[in-house]
PDB file of C-alpha atoms and ligand atoms in Angstrom:
ATOM      1  CA  UNK A   1     -68.837  13.164  52.846  1.00 94.00           C
ATOM      2  CA  UNK A   2     -66.416  10.354  52.101  1.00 97.00           C
ATOM      3  CA  UNK A   3     -66.718   7.085  54.023  1.00 98.00           C
ATOM      4  CA  UNK A   4     -63.362   6.742  54.990  1.00 98.00           C
ATOM      5  CA  UNK A   5     -60.330   9.022  54.623  1.00 98.00           C
ATOM      6  CA  UNK A   6     -57.014   7.709  54.325  1.00 98.00           C
ATOM      7  CA  UNK A   7     -54.044   9.692  55.328  1.00 98.00           C
ATOM      8  CA  UNK A   8     -50.637   8.180  53.728  1.00 97.00           C
ATOM      9  CA  UNK A   9     -50.245   6.703  50.100  1.00 97.00           C
ATOM     10  CA  UNK A  10     -47.616   4.087  50.882  1.00 97.00           C
ATOM     11  CA  UNK A  11     -48.385   0.151  51.095  1.00 98.00           C
ATOM     12  CA  UNK A  12     -50.307   0.352  54.119  1.00 98.00           C
ATOM     13  CA  UNK A  13     -52.934   3.085  52.768  1.00 98.00           C
ATOM     14  CA  UNK A  14     -53.058   2.011  49.329  1.00 98.00           C
ATOM     15  CA  UNK A  15     -53.912  -1.535  50.691  1.00 98.00           C
ATOM     16  CA  UNK A  16     -56.463   0.273  52.798  1.00 98.00           C
ATOM     17  CA  UNK A  17     -58.335   1.947  50.019  1.00 98.00           C
ATOM     18  CA  UNK A  18     -58.434  -0.960  48.026  1.00 98.00           C
ATOM     19  CA  UNK A  19     -60.215  -2.958  50.512  1.00 98.00           C
ATOM     20  CA  UNK A  20     -62.527  -0.271  51.505  1.00 98.00           C
ATOM     21  CA  UNK A  21     -63.296   0.026  47.765  1.00 98.00           C
ATOM     22  CA  UNK A  22     -63.857  -3.585  47.138  1.00 98.00           C
ATOM     23  CA  UNK A  23     -66.363  -3.298  50.707  1.00 98.00           C
ATOM     24  CA  UNK A  24     -68.273  -0.735  48.579  1.00 97.00           C
ATOM     25  CA  UNK A  25     -67.195   2.237  50.645  1.00 98.00           C
ATOM     26  CA  UNK A  26     -66.087   5.649  49.125  1.00 98.00           C
ATOM     27  CA  UNK A  27     -62.649   6.480  49.959  1.00 98.00           C
ATOM     28  CA  UNK A  28     -60.331   9.237  49.648  1.00 98.00           C
ATOM     29  CA  UNK A  29     -56.570   9.059  49.866  1.00 98.00           C
ATOM     30  CA  UNK A  30     -54.663  12.087  51.109  1.00 98.00           C
ATOM     31  CA  UNK A  31     -50.978  11.736  50.551  1.00 97.00           C
ATOM     32  CA  UNK A  32     -47.854  13.768  50.186  1.00 93.00           C
ATOM     33  CA  UNK A  33     -46.082  13.142  46.588  1.00 91.00           C
ATOM     34  CA  UNK A  34     -44.938   9.735  46.190  1.00 91.00           C
ATOM     35  CA  UNK A  35     -41.346  10.756  45.183  1.00 89.00           C
ATOM     36  CA  UNK A  36     -40.947  12.097  49.098  1.00 84.00           C
ATOM     37  CA  UNK A  37     -41.552   9.024  50.406  1.00 86.00           C
ATOM     38  CA  UNK A  38     -38.919   6.501  52.204  1.00 85.00           C
ATOM     39  CA  UNK A  39     -40.241   3.813  49.910  1.00 93.00           C
ATOM     40  CA  UNK A  40     -39.264   5.975  46.799  1.00 92.00           C
ATOM     41  CA  UNK A  41     -35.588   5.540  47.750  1.00 87.00           C
ATOM     42  CA  UNK A  42     -35.700   1.700  48.120  1.00 90.00           C
ATOM     43  CA  UNK A  43     -33.549   0.371  44.895  1.00 91.00           C
ATOM     44  CA  UNK A  44     -34.743  -3.319  45.102  1.00 91.00           C
ATOM     45  CA  UNK A  45     -37.304  -4.993  47.208  1.00 91.00           C
ATOM     46  CA  UNK A  46     -36.392  -8.529  47.450  1.00 91.00           C
ATOM     47  CA  UNK A  47     -39.405  -9.736  49.925  1.00 93.00           C
ATOM     48  CA  UNK A  48     -42.611  -8.637  48.366  1.00 94.00           C
ATOM     49  CA  UNK A  49     -44.537 -11.715  46.936  1.00 95.00           C
ATOM     50  CA  UNK A  50     -44.724 -11.778  43.562  1.00 94.00           C
ATOM     51  CA  UNK A  51     -43.061  -8.639  42.312  1.00 94.00           C
ATOM     52  CA  UNK A  52     -38.956  -9.892  42.601  1.00 92.00           C
ATOM     53  CA  UNK A  53     -36.272  -7.227  42.681  1.00 92.00           C
ATOM     54  CA  UNK A  54     -38.887  -4.342  42.291  1.00 95.00           C
ATOM     55  CA  UNK A  55     -37.758  -0.890  42.958  1.00 95.00           C
ATOM     56  CA  UNK A  56     -39.776   1.424  45.281  1.00 95.00           C
ATOM     57  CA  UNK A  57     -40.208   3.948  42.574  1.00 95.00           C
ATOM     58  CA  UNK A  58     -41.732   1.077  40.559  1.00 97.00           C
ATOM     59  CA  UNK A  59     -43.898  -0.456  43.349  1.00 97.00           C
ATOM     60  CA  UNK A  60     -45.198   3.190  43.924  1.00 97.00           C
ATOM     61  CA  UNK A  61     -45.954   4.050  40.693  1.00 96.00           C
ATOM     62  CA  UNK A  62     -47.667   0.654  40.212  1.00 96.00           C
ATOM     63  CA  UNK A  63     -49.784   1.370  43.512  1.00 96.00           C
ATOM     64  CA  UNK A  64     -50.694   4.798  42.038  1.00 96.00           C
ATOM     65  CA  UNK A  65     -51.867   3.099  39.022  1.00 97.00           C
ATOM     66  CA  UNK A  66     -53.837   0.496  40.725  1.00 97.00           C
ATOM     67  CA  UNK A  67     -55.931   3.567  42.891  1.00 97.00           C
ATOM     68  CA  UNK A  68     -56.768   5.337  39.728  1.00 97.00           C
ATOM     69  CA  UNK A  69     -58.008   2.223  37.626  1.00 97.00           C
ATOM     70  CA  UNK A  70     -60.146   1.237  40.942  1.00 97.00           C
ATOM     71  CA  UNK A  71     -61.415   4.731  40.768  1.00 97.00           C
ATOM     72  CA  UNK A  72     -60.372   5.964  44.278  1.00 98.00           C
ATOM     73  CA  UNK A  73     -59.433   9.670  44.492  1.00 97.00           C
ATOM     74  CA  UNK A  74     -56.050  10.731  45.667  1.00 97.00           C
ATOM     75  CA  UNK A  75     -55.276  14.051  46.778  1.00 97.00           C
ATOM     76  CA  UNK A  76     -51.640  15.314  46.807  1.00 95.00           C
ATOM     77  CA  UNK A  77     -51.077  17.079  49.988  1.00 92.00           C
ATOM     78  CA  UNK A  78     -50.111  17.187  53.620  1.00 91.00           C
ATOM     79  CA  UNK A  79     -52.909  16.388  55.954  1.00 95.00           C
ATOM     80  CA  UNK A  80     -52.560  18.614  58.918  1.00 93.00           C
ATOM     81  CA  UNK A  81     -54.847  17.490  61.563  1.00 93.00           C
ATOM     82  CA  UNK A  82     -58.276  15.573  61.828  1.00 96.00           C
ATOM     83  CA  UNK A  83     -60.591  16.649  64.363  1.00 94.00           C
ATOM     84  CA  UNK A  84     -63.787  14.492  65.514  1.00 93.00           C
ATOM     85  CA  UNK A  85     -67.006  16.661  64.733  1.00 91.00           C
ATOM     86  CA  UNK A  86     -69.839  14.607  66.295  1.00 89.00           C
ATOM     87  CA  UNK A  87     -70.048  11.128  64.225  1.00 88.00           C
ATOM     88  CA  UNK A  88     -67.552  12.070  61.531  1.00 95.00           C
ATOM     89  CA  UNK A  89     -63.929  13.257  61.186  1.00 97.00           C
ATOM     90  CA  UNK A  90     -62.885  16.890  59.616  1.00 97.00           C
ATOM     91  CA  UNK A  91     -59.597  16.620  57.877  1.00 97.00           C
ATOM     92  CA  UNK A  92     -57.638  19.700  56.798  1.00 94.00           C
ATOM     93  CA  UNK A  93     -54.711  20.307  54.335  1.00 93.00           C
ATOM     94  CA  UNK A  94     -54.847  23.874  55.077  1.00 87.00           C
ATOM     95  CA  UNK A  95     -56.001  24.823  51.342  1.00 86.00           C
ATOM     96  CA  UNK A  96     -58.561  22.193  51.576  1.00 94.00           C
ATOM     97  CA  UNK A  97     -60.995  20.719  54.106  1.00 95.00           C
ATOM     98  CA  UNK A  98     -62.552  16.963  54.010  1.00 97.00           C
ATOM     99  CA  UNK A  99     -65.204  15.144  55.974  1.00 97.00           C
ATOM    100  CA  UNK A 100     -65.238  11.545  56.656  1.00 98.00           C
ATOM    101  CA  UNK A 101     -67.194   8.904  58.835  1.00 98.00           C
ATOM    102  CA  UNK A 102     -63.841   6.947  59.562  1.00 98.00           C
ATOM    103  CA  UNK A 103     -60.158   7.774  59.291  1.00 98.00           C
ATOM    104  CA  UNK A 104     -57.303   5.370  58.492  1.00 98.00           C
ATOM    105  CA  UNK A 105     -53.682   6.706  59.271  1.00 98.00           C
ATOM    106  CA  UNK A 106     -51.287   5.002  57.513  1.00 98.00           C
ATOM    107  CA  UNK A 107     -48.340   7.795  57.516  1.00 96.00           C
ATOM    108  CA  UNK A 108     -45.232   5.918  57.766  1.00 94.00           C
ATOM    109  CA  UNK A 109     -42.567   6.668  60.100  1.00 89.00           C
ATOM    110  CA  UNK A 110     -42.753  10.066  61.680  1.00 79.00           C
ATOM    111  CA  UNK A 111     -39.051   9.911  62.559  1.00 62.00           C
ATOM    112  CA  UNK A 112     -38.767  13.488  64.287  1.00 61.00           C
ATOM    113  CA  UNK A 113     -39.690  13.618  67.877  1.00 71.00           C
ATOM    114  CA  UNK A 114     -41.491  17.211  68.544  1.00 83.00           C
ATOM    115  CA  UNK A 115     -39.196  19.892  69.883  1.00 93.00           C
ATOM    116  CA  UNK A 116     -39.582  21.063  73.530  1.00 95.00           C
ATOM    117  CA  UNK A 117     -42.669  23.395  73.687  1.00 95.00           C
ATOM    118  CA  UNK A 118     -44.111  22.281  70.603  1.00 92.00           C
ATOM    119  CA  UNK A 119     -46.997  20.464  71.364  1.00 85.00           C
ATOM    120  CA  UNK A 120     -47.610  22.777  74.505  1.00 90.00           C
ATOM    121  CA  UNK A 121     -47.919  26.045  72.058  1.00 92.00           C
ATOM    122  CA  UNK A 122     -49.779  24.425  69.386  1.00 86.00           C
ATOM    123  CA  UNK A 123     -52.480  26.763  68.285  1.00 85.00           C
ATOM    124  CA  UNK A 124     -50.882  29.253  70.470  1.00 91.00           C
ATOM    125  CA  UNK A 125     -48.208  30.876  68.510  1.00 95.00           C
ATOM    126  CA  UNK A 126     -47.075  27.528  67.062  1.00 93.00           C
ATOM    127  CA  UNK A 127     -48.390  26.412  63.769  1.00 91.00           C
ATOM    128  CA  UNK A 128     -47.557  24.093  61.036  1.00 87.00           C
ATOM    129  CA  UNK A 129     -49.195  25.722  58.135  1.00 85.00           C
ATOM    130  CA  UNK A 130     -48.146  28.995  56.771  1.00 89.00           C
ATOM    131  CA  UNK A 131     -51.140  29.106  54.285  1.00 82.00           C
ATOM    132  CA  UNK A 132     -53.564  28.607  56.871  1.00 81.00           C
ATOM    133  CA  UNK A 133     -52.176  30.950  59.788  1.00 87.00           C
ATOM    134  CA  UNK A 134     -49.863  33.496  58.256  1.00 91.00           C
ATOM    135  CA  UNK A 135     -52.545  36.169  57.955  1.00 92.00           C
ATOM    136  CA  UNK A 136     -52.489  36.232  62.113  1.00 92.00           C
ATOM    137  CA  UNK A 137     -49.015  37.196  61.843  1.00 95.00           C
ATOM    138  CA  UNK A 138     -49.147  40.112  59.270  1.00 94.00           C
ATOM    139  CA  UNK A 139     -46.661  42.856  60.323  1.00 95.00           C
ATOM    140  CA  UNK A 140     -45.116  40.333  63.052  1.00 96.00           C
ATOM    141  CA  UNK A 141     -41.803  38.597  63.392  1.00 97.00           C
ATOM    142  CA  UNK A 142     -41.988  35.186  62.944  1.00 97.00           C
ATOM    143  CA  UNK A 143     -39.703  31.772  62.882  1.00 97.00           C
ATOM    144  CA  UNK A 144     -40.086  29.445  60.193  1.00 97.00           C
ATOM    145  CA  UNK A 145     -38.395  25.922  61.036  1.00 96.00           C
ATOM    146  CA  UNK A 146     -38.022  24.525  57.532  1.00 95.00           C
ATOM    147  CA  UNK A 147     -37.733  21.177  57.251  1.00 89.00           C
ATOM    148  CA  UNK A 148     -39.623  20.149  54.042  1.00 84.00           C
ATOM    149  CA  UNK A 149     -39.089  20.932  50.718  1.00 82.00           C
ATOM    150  CA  UNK A 150     -41.730  23.437  50.404  1.00 84.00           C
ATOM    151  CA  UNK A 151     -40.525  25.347  53.445  1.00 92.00           C
ATOM    152  CA  UNK A 152     -38.643  28.077  51.716  1.00 94.00           C
ATOM    153  CA  UNK A 153     -41.649  28.931  49.373  1.00 93.00           C
ATOM    154  CA  UNK A 154     -43.608  29.185  52.411  1.00 92.00           C
ATOM    155  CA  UNK A 155     -41.351  31.387  54.354  1.00 96.00           C
ATOM    156  CA  UNK A 156     -41.271  33.885  50.969  1.00 96.00           C
ATOM    157  CA  UNK A 157     -45.059  33.737  51.098  1.00 95.00           C
ATOM    158  CA  UNK A 158     -44.959  34.777  54.588  1.00 96.00           C
ATOM    159  CA  UNK A 159     -42.582  37.639  53.585  1.00 97.00           C
ATOM    160  CA  UNK A 160     -44.964  38.561  50.678  1.00 96.00           C
ATOM    161  CA  UNK A 161     -47.819  39.329  53.254  1.00 95.00           C
ATOM    162  CA  UNK A 162     -45.521  41.322  55.603  1.00 95.00           C
ATOM    163  CA  UNK A 163     -43.993  38.890  58.340  1.00 97.00           C
ATOM    164  CA  UNK A 164     -40.471  39.473  59.470  1.00 97.00           C
ATOM    165  CA  UNK A 165     -38.688  36.006  58.850  1.00 97.00           C
ATOM    166  CA  UNK A 166     -36.377  34.359  60.550  1.00 97.00           C
ATOM    167  CA  UNK A 167     -35.297  31.130  58.526  1.00 97.00           C
ATOM    168  CA  UNK A 168     -33.943  28.047  59.958  1.00 97.00           C
ATOM    169  CA  UNK A 169     -32.836  24.738  58.303  1.00 94.00           C
ATOM    170  CA  UNK A 170     -30.929  21.851  58.942  1.00 91.00           C
ATOM    171  CA  UNK A 171     -27.913  23.946  58.199  1.00 93.00           C
ATOM    172  CA  UNK A 172     -28.493  26.645  60.427  1.00 94.00           C
ATOM    173  CA  UNK A 173     -29.864  24.784  63.585  1.00 95.00           C
ATOM    174  CA  UNK A 174     -30.242  21.132  64.888  1.00 92.00           C
ATOM    175  CA  UNK A 175     -31.776  21.562  68.293  1.00 95.00           C
ATOM    176  CA  UNK A 176     -34.875  24.025  69.035  1.00 97.00           C
ATOM    177  CA  UNK A 177     -36.979  24.723  71.918  1.00 97.00           C
ATOM    178  CA  UNK A 178     -40.088  26.885  72.236  1.00 97.00           C
ATOM    179  CA  UNK A 179     -40.808  29.280  75.156  1.00 97.00           C
ATOM    180  CA  UNK A 180     -43.572  31.290  75.999  1.00 96.00           C
ATOM    181  CA  UNK A 181     -46.426  32.388  78.342  1.00 95.00           C
ATOM    182  CA  UNK A 182     -49.839  32.257  77.464  1.00 94.00           C
ATOM    183  CA  UNK A 183     -48.628  32.248  73.750  1.00 95.00           C
ATOM    184  CA  UNK A 184     -45.065  31.194  72.222  1.00 96.00           C
ATOM    185  CA  UNK A 185     -42.679  34.160  72.151  1.00 96.00           C
ATOM    186  CA  UNK A 186     -39.128  32.830  72.279  1.00 97.00           C
ATOM    187  CA  UNK A 187     -37.415  30.126  69.767  1.00 98.00           C
ATOM    188  CA  UNK A 188     -34.145  28.729  71.199  1.00 98.00           C
ATOM    189  CA  UNK A 189     -31.966  27.294  68.417  1.00 97.00           C
ATOM    190  CA  UNK A 190     -28.720  25.749  69.136  1.00 96.00           C
ATOM    191  CA  UNK A 191     -28.569  27.667  72.331  1.00 96.00           C
ATOM    192  CA  UNK A 192     -29.484  31.016  70.658  1.00 97.00           C
ATOM    193  CA  UNK A 193     -32.420  32.982  71.644  1.00 97.00           C
ATOM    194  CA  UNK A 194     -35.080  34.693  69.330  1.00 97.00           C
ATOM    195  CA  UNK A 195     -37.866  36.769  70.341  1.00 97.00           C
ATOM    196  CA  UNK A 196     -40.775  35.987  68.007  1.00 97.00           C
ATOM    197  CA  UNK A 197     -44.922  36.431  67.789  1.00 96.00           C
ATOM    198  CA  UNK A 198     -45.005  33.006  66.034  1.00 96.00           C
ATOM    199  CA  UNK A 199     -43.579  29.897  65.079  1.00 97.00           C
ATOM    200  CA  UNK A 200     -43.828  27.971  61.876  1.00 96.00           C
ATOM    201  CA  UNK A 201     -42.603  24.363  61.886  1.00 93.00           C
ATOM    202  CA  UNK A 202     -42.817  22.828  58.376  1.00 91.00           C
ATOM    203  CA  UNK A 203     -42.211  18.902  58.283  1.00 87.00           C
ATOM    204  CA  UNK A 204     -43.421  16.724  55.467  1.00 81.00           C
ATOM    205  CA  UNK A 205     -44.814  14.786  58.274  1.00 83.00           C
ATOM    206  CA  UNK A 206     -47.036  15.381  61.575  1.00 87.00           C
ATOM    207  CA  UNK A 207     -46.508  13.721  64.995  1.00 87.00           C
ATOM    208  CA  UNK A 208     -49.717  11.286  64.991  1.00 91.00           C
ATOM    209  CA  UNK A 209     -50.239  12.762  68.672  1.00 88.00           C
ATOM    210  CA  UNK A 210     -50.738  16.422  67.197  1.00 87.00           C
ATOM    211  CA  UNK A 211     -52.623  15.037  64.556  1.00 92.00           C
ATOM    212  CA  UNK A 212     -55.597  13.509  66.117  1.00 94.00           C
ATOM    213  CA  UNK A 213     -56.202  14.957  69.734  1.00 91.00           C
ATOM    214  CA  UNK A 214     -56.082  12.206  72.286  1.00 92.00           C
ATOM    215  CA  UNK A 215     -54.698   9.482  69.898  1.00 94.00           C
ATOM    216  CA  UNK A 216     -52.556   7.332  72.497  1.00 95.00           C
ATOM    217  CA  UNK A 217     -48.809   6.812  71.291  1.00 93.00           C
ATOM    218  CA  UNK A 218     -45.996   5.201  72.756  1.00 91.00           C
ATOM    219  CA  UNK A 219     -42.245   6.383  71.634  1.00 86.00           C
ATOM    220  CA  UNK A 220     -44.106   8.105  68.429  1.00 86.00           C
ATOM    221  CA  UNK A 221     -45.804   4.885  67.119  1.00 93.00           C
ATOM    222  CA  UNK A 222     -49.591   4.828  67.172  1.00 95.00           C
ATOM    223  CA  UNK A 223     -51.160   2.353  69.741  1.00 97.00           C
ATOM    224  CA  UNK A 224     -53.362  -0.162  68.095  1.00 98.00           C
ATOM    225  CA  UNK A 225     -55.367  -3.394  69.104  1.00 98.00           C
ATOM    226  CA  UNK A 226     -55.238  -6.358  66.854  1.00 98.00           C
ATOM    227  CA  UNK A 227     -57.838  -4.923  64.425  1.00 98.00           C
ATOM    228  CA  UNK A 228     -55.889  -1.921  63.908  1.00 98.00           C
ATOM    229  CA  UNK A 229     -58.378   0.332  66.155  1.00 98.00           C
ATOM    230  CA  UNK A 230     -56.592   3.330  67.909  1.00 98.00           C
ATOM    231  CA  UNK A 231     -57.528   4.979  71.038  1.00 97.00           C
ATOM    232  CA  UNK A 232     -60.083   7.352  69.219  1.00 96.00           C
ATOM    233  CA  UNK A 233     -63.353   5.709  68.198  1.00 96.00           C
ATOM    234  CA  UNK A 234     -63.321   5.686  64.258  1.00 97.00           C
ATOM    235  CA  UNK A 235     -59.640   6.133  63.717  1.00 98.00           C
ATOM    236  CA  UNK A 236     -57.719   3.104  62.651  1.00 98.00           C
ATOM    237  CA  UNK A 237     -54.098   3.151  61.700  1.00 98.00           C
ATOM    238  CA  UNK A 238     -51.344   0.542  60.019  1.00 98.00           C
ATOM    239  CA  UNK A 239     -48.194   0.366  58.595  1.00 97.00           C
ATOM    240  CA  UNK A 240     -44.790   1.792  59.912  1.00 95.00           C
ATOM    241  CA  UNK A 241     -46.580   4.195  61.985  1.00 96.00           C
ATOM    242  CA  UNK A 242     -47.722   1.688  64.680  1.00 96.00           C
ATOM    243  CA  UNK A 243     -44.256   0.365  64.882  1.00 93.00           C
ATOM    244  CA  UNK A 244     -41.173  -2.023  63.886  1.00 90.00           C
ATOM    245  CA  UNK A 245     -40.559  -4.017  61.701  1.00 92.00           C
ATOM    246  CA  UNK A 246     -41.137  -1.477  59.058  1.00 93.00           C
ATOM    247  CA  UNK A 247     -41.723  -3.760  56.044  1.00 93.00           C
ATOM    248  CA  UNK A 248     -43.511  -3.581  53.123  1.00 96.00           C
ATOM    249  CA  UNK A 249     -45.461  -6.710  53.392  1.00 97.00           C
ATOM    250  CA  UNK A 250     -46.478  -6.010  57.058  1.00 97.00           C
ATOM    251  CA  UNK A 251     -48.063  -2.556  56.225  1.00 98.00           C
ATOM    252  CA  UNK A 252     -49.906  -4.060  53.273  1.00 98.00           C
ATOM    253  CA  UNK A 253     -51.428  -6.791  55.595  1.00 98.00           C
ATOM    254  CA  UNK A 254     -52.325  -4.423  58.408  1.00 98.00           C
ATOM    255  CA  UNK A 255     -53.964  -1.478  55.746  1.00 98.00           C
ATOM    256  CA  UNK A 256     -56.038  -4.639  54.813  1.00 98.00           C
ATOM    257  CA  UNK A 257     -56.865  -5.435  58.461  1.00 98.00           C
ATOM    258  CA  UNK A 258     -57.604  -1.386  59.037  1.00 98.00           C
ATOM    259  CA  UNK A 259     -59.938  -1.312  56.363  1.00 98.00           C
ATOM    260  CA  UNK A 260     -61.966  -4.171  57.318  1.00 98.00           C
ATOM    261  CA  UNK A 261     -62.171  -2.922  60.720  1.00 98.00           C
ATOM    262  CA  UNK A 262     -63.242   0.743  59.390  1.00 98.00           C
ATOM    263  CA  UNK A 263     -65.954  -0.658  57.276  1.00 98.00           C
ATOM    264  CA  UNK A 264     -67.234  -2.820  59.933  1.00 98.00           C
ATOM    265  CA  UNK A 265     -67.147   0.197  62.606  1.00 98.00           C
ATOM    266  CA  UNK A 266     -69.101   2.284  59.669  1.00 98.00           C
ATOM    267  CA  UNK A 267     -71.808  -0.619  59.039  1.00 97.00           C
ATOM    268  CA  UNK A 268     -72.437  -0.821  62.722  1.00 95.00           C
ATOM    269  CA  UNK A 269     -73.104   3.056  63.327  1.00 85.00           C
TER     270      UNK A 269
HETATM  271  C1  FAD B 301     -34.302   2.955  51.295  1.00 62.10           C
HETATM  272  C2  FAD B 301     -35.487   1.994  52.047  1.00 62.10           C
HETATM  273  C3  FAD B 301     -35.330   0.748  51.427  1.00 62.10           C
HETATM  274  C4  FAD B 301     -36.447  -0.271  51.860  1.00 62.10           C
HETATM  275  N1  FAD B 301     -36.187  -1.478  51.313  1.00 62.10           N
HETATM  276  C5  FAD B 301     -37.289  -2.354  51.854  1.00 62.10           C
HETATM  277  C6  FAD B 301     -37.484  -3.971  51.583  1.00 62.10           C
HETATM  278  O1  FAD B 301     -36.585  -4.058  50.542  1.00 62.10           O
HETATM  279  N2  FAD B 301     -38.700  -4.446  52.144  1.00 62.10           N
HETATM  280  C7  FAD B 301     -39.393  -4.211  52.709  1.00 62.10           C
HETATM  281  O2  FAD B 301     -40.215  -4.699  53.248  1.00 62.10           O
HETATM  282  N3  FAD B 301     -39.269  -2.821  53.132  1.00 62.10           N
HETATM  283  C8  FAD B 301     -38.431  -2.062  52.843  1.00 62.10           C
HETATM  284  N4  FAD B 301     -38.261  -0.606  53.379  1.00 62.10           N
HETATM  285  C9  FAD B 301     -39.378  -0.277  54.449  1.00 62.10           C
HETATM  286  C10 FAD B 301     -40.739   0.057  53.659  1.00 62.10           C
HETATM  287  O3  FAD B 301     -40.259   1.157  52.821  1.00 62.10           O
HETATM  288  C11 FAD B 301     -42.085   0.634  54.738  1.00 62.10           C
HETATM  289  O4  FAD B 301     -41.922  -0.445  55.746  1.00 62.10           O
HETATM  290  C12 FAD B 301     -43.051   0.875  54.001  1.00 62.10           C
HETATM  291  O5  FAD B 301     -42.876   1.917  52.906  1.00 62.10           O
HETATM  292  C13 FAD B 301     -44.255   1.260  55.356  1.00 62.10           C
HETATM  293  O6  FAD B 301     -45.248   1.412  54.315  1.00 62.10           O
HETATM  294  P1  FAD B 301     -46.600   2.381  55.109  1.00 62.10           P
HETATM  295  O7  FAD B 301     -47.530   2.295  54.166  1.00 62.10           O
HETATM  296  O8  FAD B 301     -46.685   1.988  56.615  1.00 62.10           O
HETATM  297  O9  FAD B 301     -45.538   4.026  54.703  1.00 62.10           O
HETATM  298  P2  FAD B 301     -45.096   4.766  53.630  1.00 62.10           P
HETATM  299  O10 FAD B 301     -44.419   3.957  52.796  1.00 62.10           O
HETATM  300  O11 FAD B 301     -43.824   5.548  54.545  1.00 62.10           O
HETATM  301  O12 FAD B 301     -45.924   5.718  53.292  1.00 62.10           O
HETATM  302  C14 FAD B 301     -46.448   6.726  53.912  1.00 62.10           C
HETATM  303  C15 FAD B 301     -46.929   7.901  53.130  1.00 62.10           C
HETATM  304  O13 FAD B 301     -47.771   8.842  53.792  1.00 62.10           O
HETATM  305  C16 FAD B 301     -47.032   9.963  53.629  1.00 62.10           C
HETATM  306  N5  FAD B 301     -47.608  11.166  54.595  1.00 62.10           N
HETATM  307  C17 FAD B 301     -47.209  11.161  55.884  1.00 62.10           C
HETATM  308  N6  FAD B 301     -47.737  11.938  56.567  1.00 62.10           N
HETATM  309  C18 FAD B 301     -48.446  12.628  56.037  1.00 62.10           C
HETATM  310  C19 FAD B 301     -49.463  13.803  56.226  1.00 62.10           C
HETATM  311  N7  FAD B 301     -49.479  14.529  57.285  1.00 62.10           N
HETATM  312  N8  FAD B 301     -50.040  14.235  54.990  1.00 62.10           N
HETATM  313  C20 FAD B 301     -50.239  13.283  54.000  1.00 62.10           C
HETATM  314  N9  FAD B 301     -49.316  12.252  53.612  1.00 62.10           N
HETATM  315  C21 FAD B 301     -48.491  12.025  54.805  1.00 62.10           C
HETATM  316  C22 FAD B 301     -45.652   9.894  53.461  1.00 62.10           C
HETATM  317  O14 FAD B 301     -45.022  11.030  52.797  1.00 62.10           O
HETATM  318  C23 FAD B 301     -45.535   8.743  52.503  1.00 62.10           C
HETATM  319  O15 FAD B 301     -45.676   8.998  51.358  1.00 62.10           O
HETATM  320  C24 FAD B 301     -37.386   0.175  52.834  1.00 62.10           C
HETATM  321  C25 FAD B 301     -37.263   1.341  53.386  1.00 62.10           C
HETATM  322  C26 FAD B 301     -36.130   2.473  52.470  1.00 62.10           C
HETATM  323  C27 FAD B 301     -36.162   3.809  53.145  1.00 62.10           C
END
């Protein structure tokens, strides 16, 4: 078991990882590929101390190199959920599972609000992971709402195991609603109804409230106190995922605070 799992490898997550490691904790960072992060697109950053006019790409590459030098493990994957299990947390990427004594959420902005019905039917016909849940829908009809770069490949995987797949992307529909009874059985896409047995929603990020059950959020941002503690004991958050202003220096500072709080939490256990 790792001491601290950090979800997100941007400024907040990297700063948290370095601080926690300096405090003698074992750390695992789980993050999407750096090229998929918003910061990667920044042409020039002029307000980060000591590194004038650095590009987002250079900054992120330097962050990754620093993690490697510090001996911090980085898993390139999308974390799907975290579940409290007694004194620890169980984090899954779909293909792999990890456990830790504390969690730091540094997932950046998760812009998309969930679709109507999505949270209600999550685990009851709605899934975020074709690899994890595809077999449940073998021989059945499913809808895939593909909003990340792997979505088409995931849809192909579902077809390969015998699912009848209706694929939606941004070009096909903009508004979705999920309906059903005990389980989801209908997708409304831009007003058109599709009868399905399951709905896969594939995004790069997961809404924080669906990532950890019971996590308090406000307009999509994770609610924290001044020490970056969330409403769930042992879970801390930092950076853009806790609100505006969205800035690198702020995210790095909050990552540092979150790590110190997580270390204190573990030391008191
Ligand atoms: C074009 C552009 C220019 C910018 N210019 C500046 C600037 O000049 N100065 C400045 O201060 N700020 C700037 N910003 C804002 C800055 O990029 C952010 O404030 C900062 O990156 C936030 O850091 P973070 O660590 O909170 O989140 P992020 O940098 O967004 O990192 C979060 C990471 O977590 C990953 N992630 C999310 N969910 C999951 C999951 N479930 N599993 C695995 N990984 C996950 C994301 O893909 C991402 O890689 C700019 C932003 C953009 C888009």
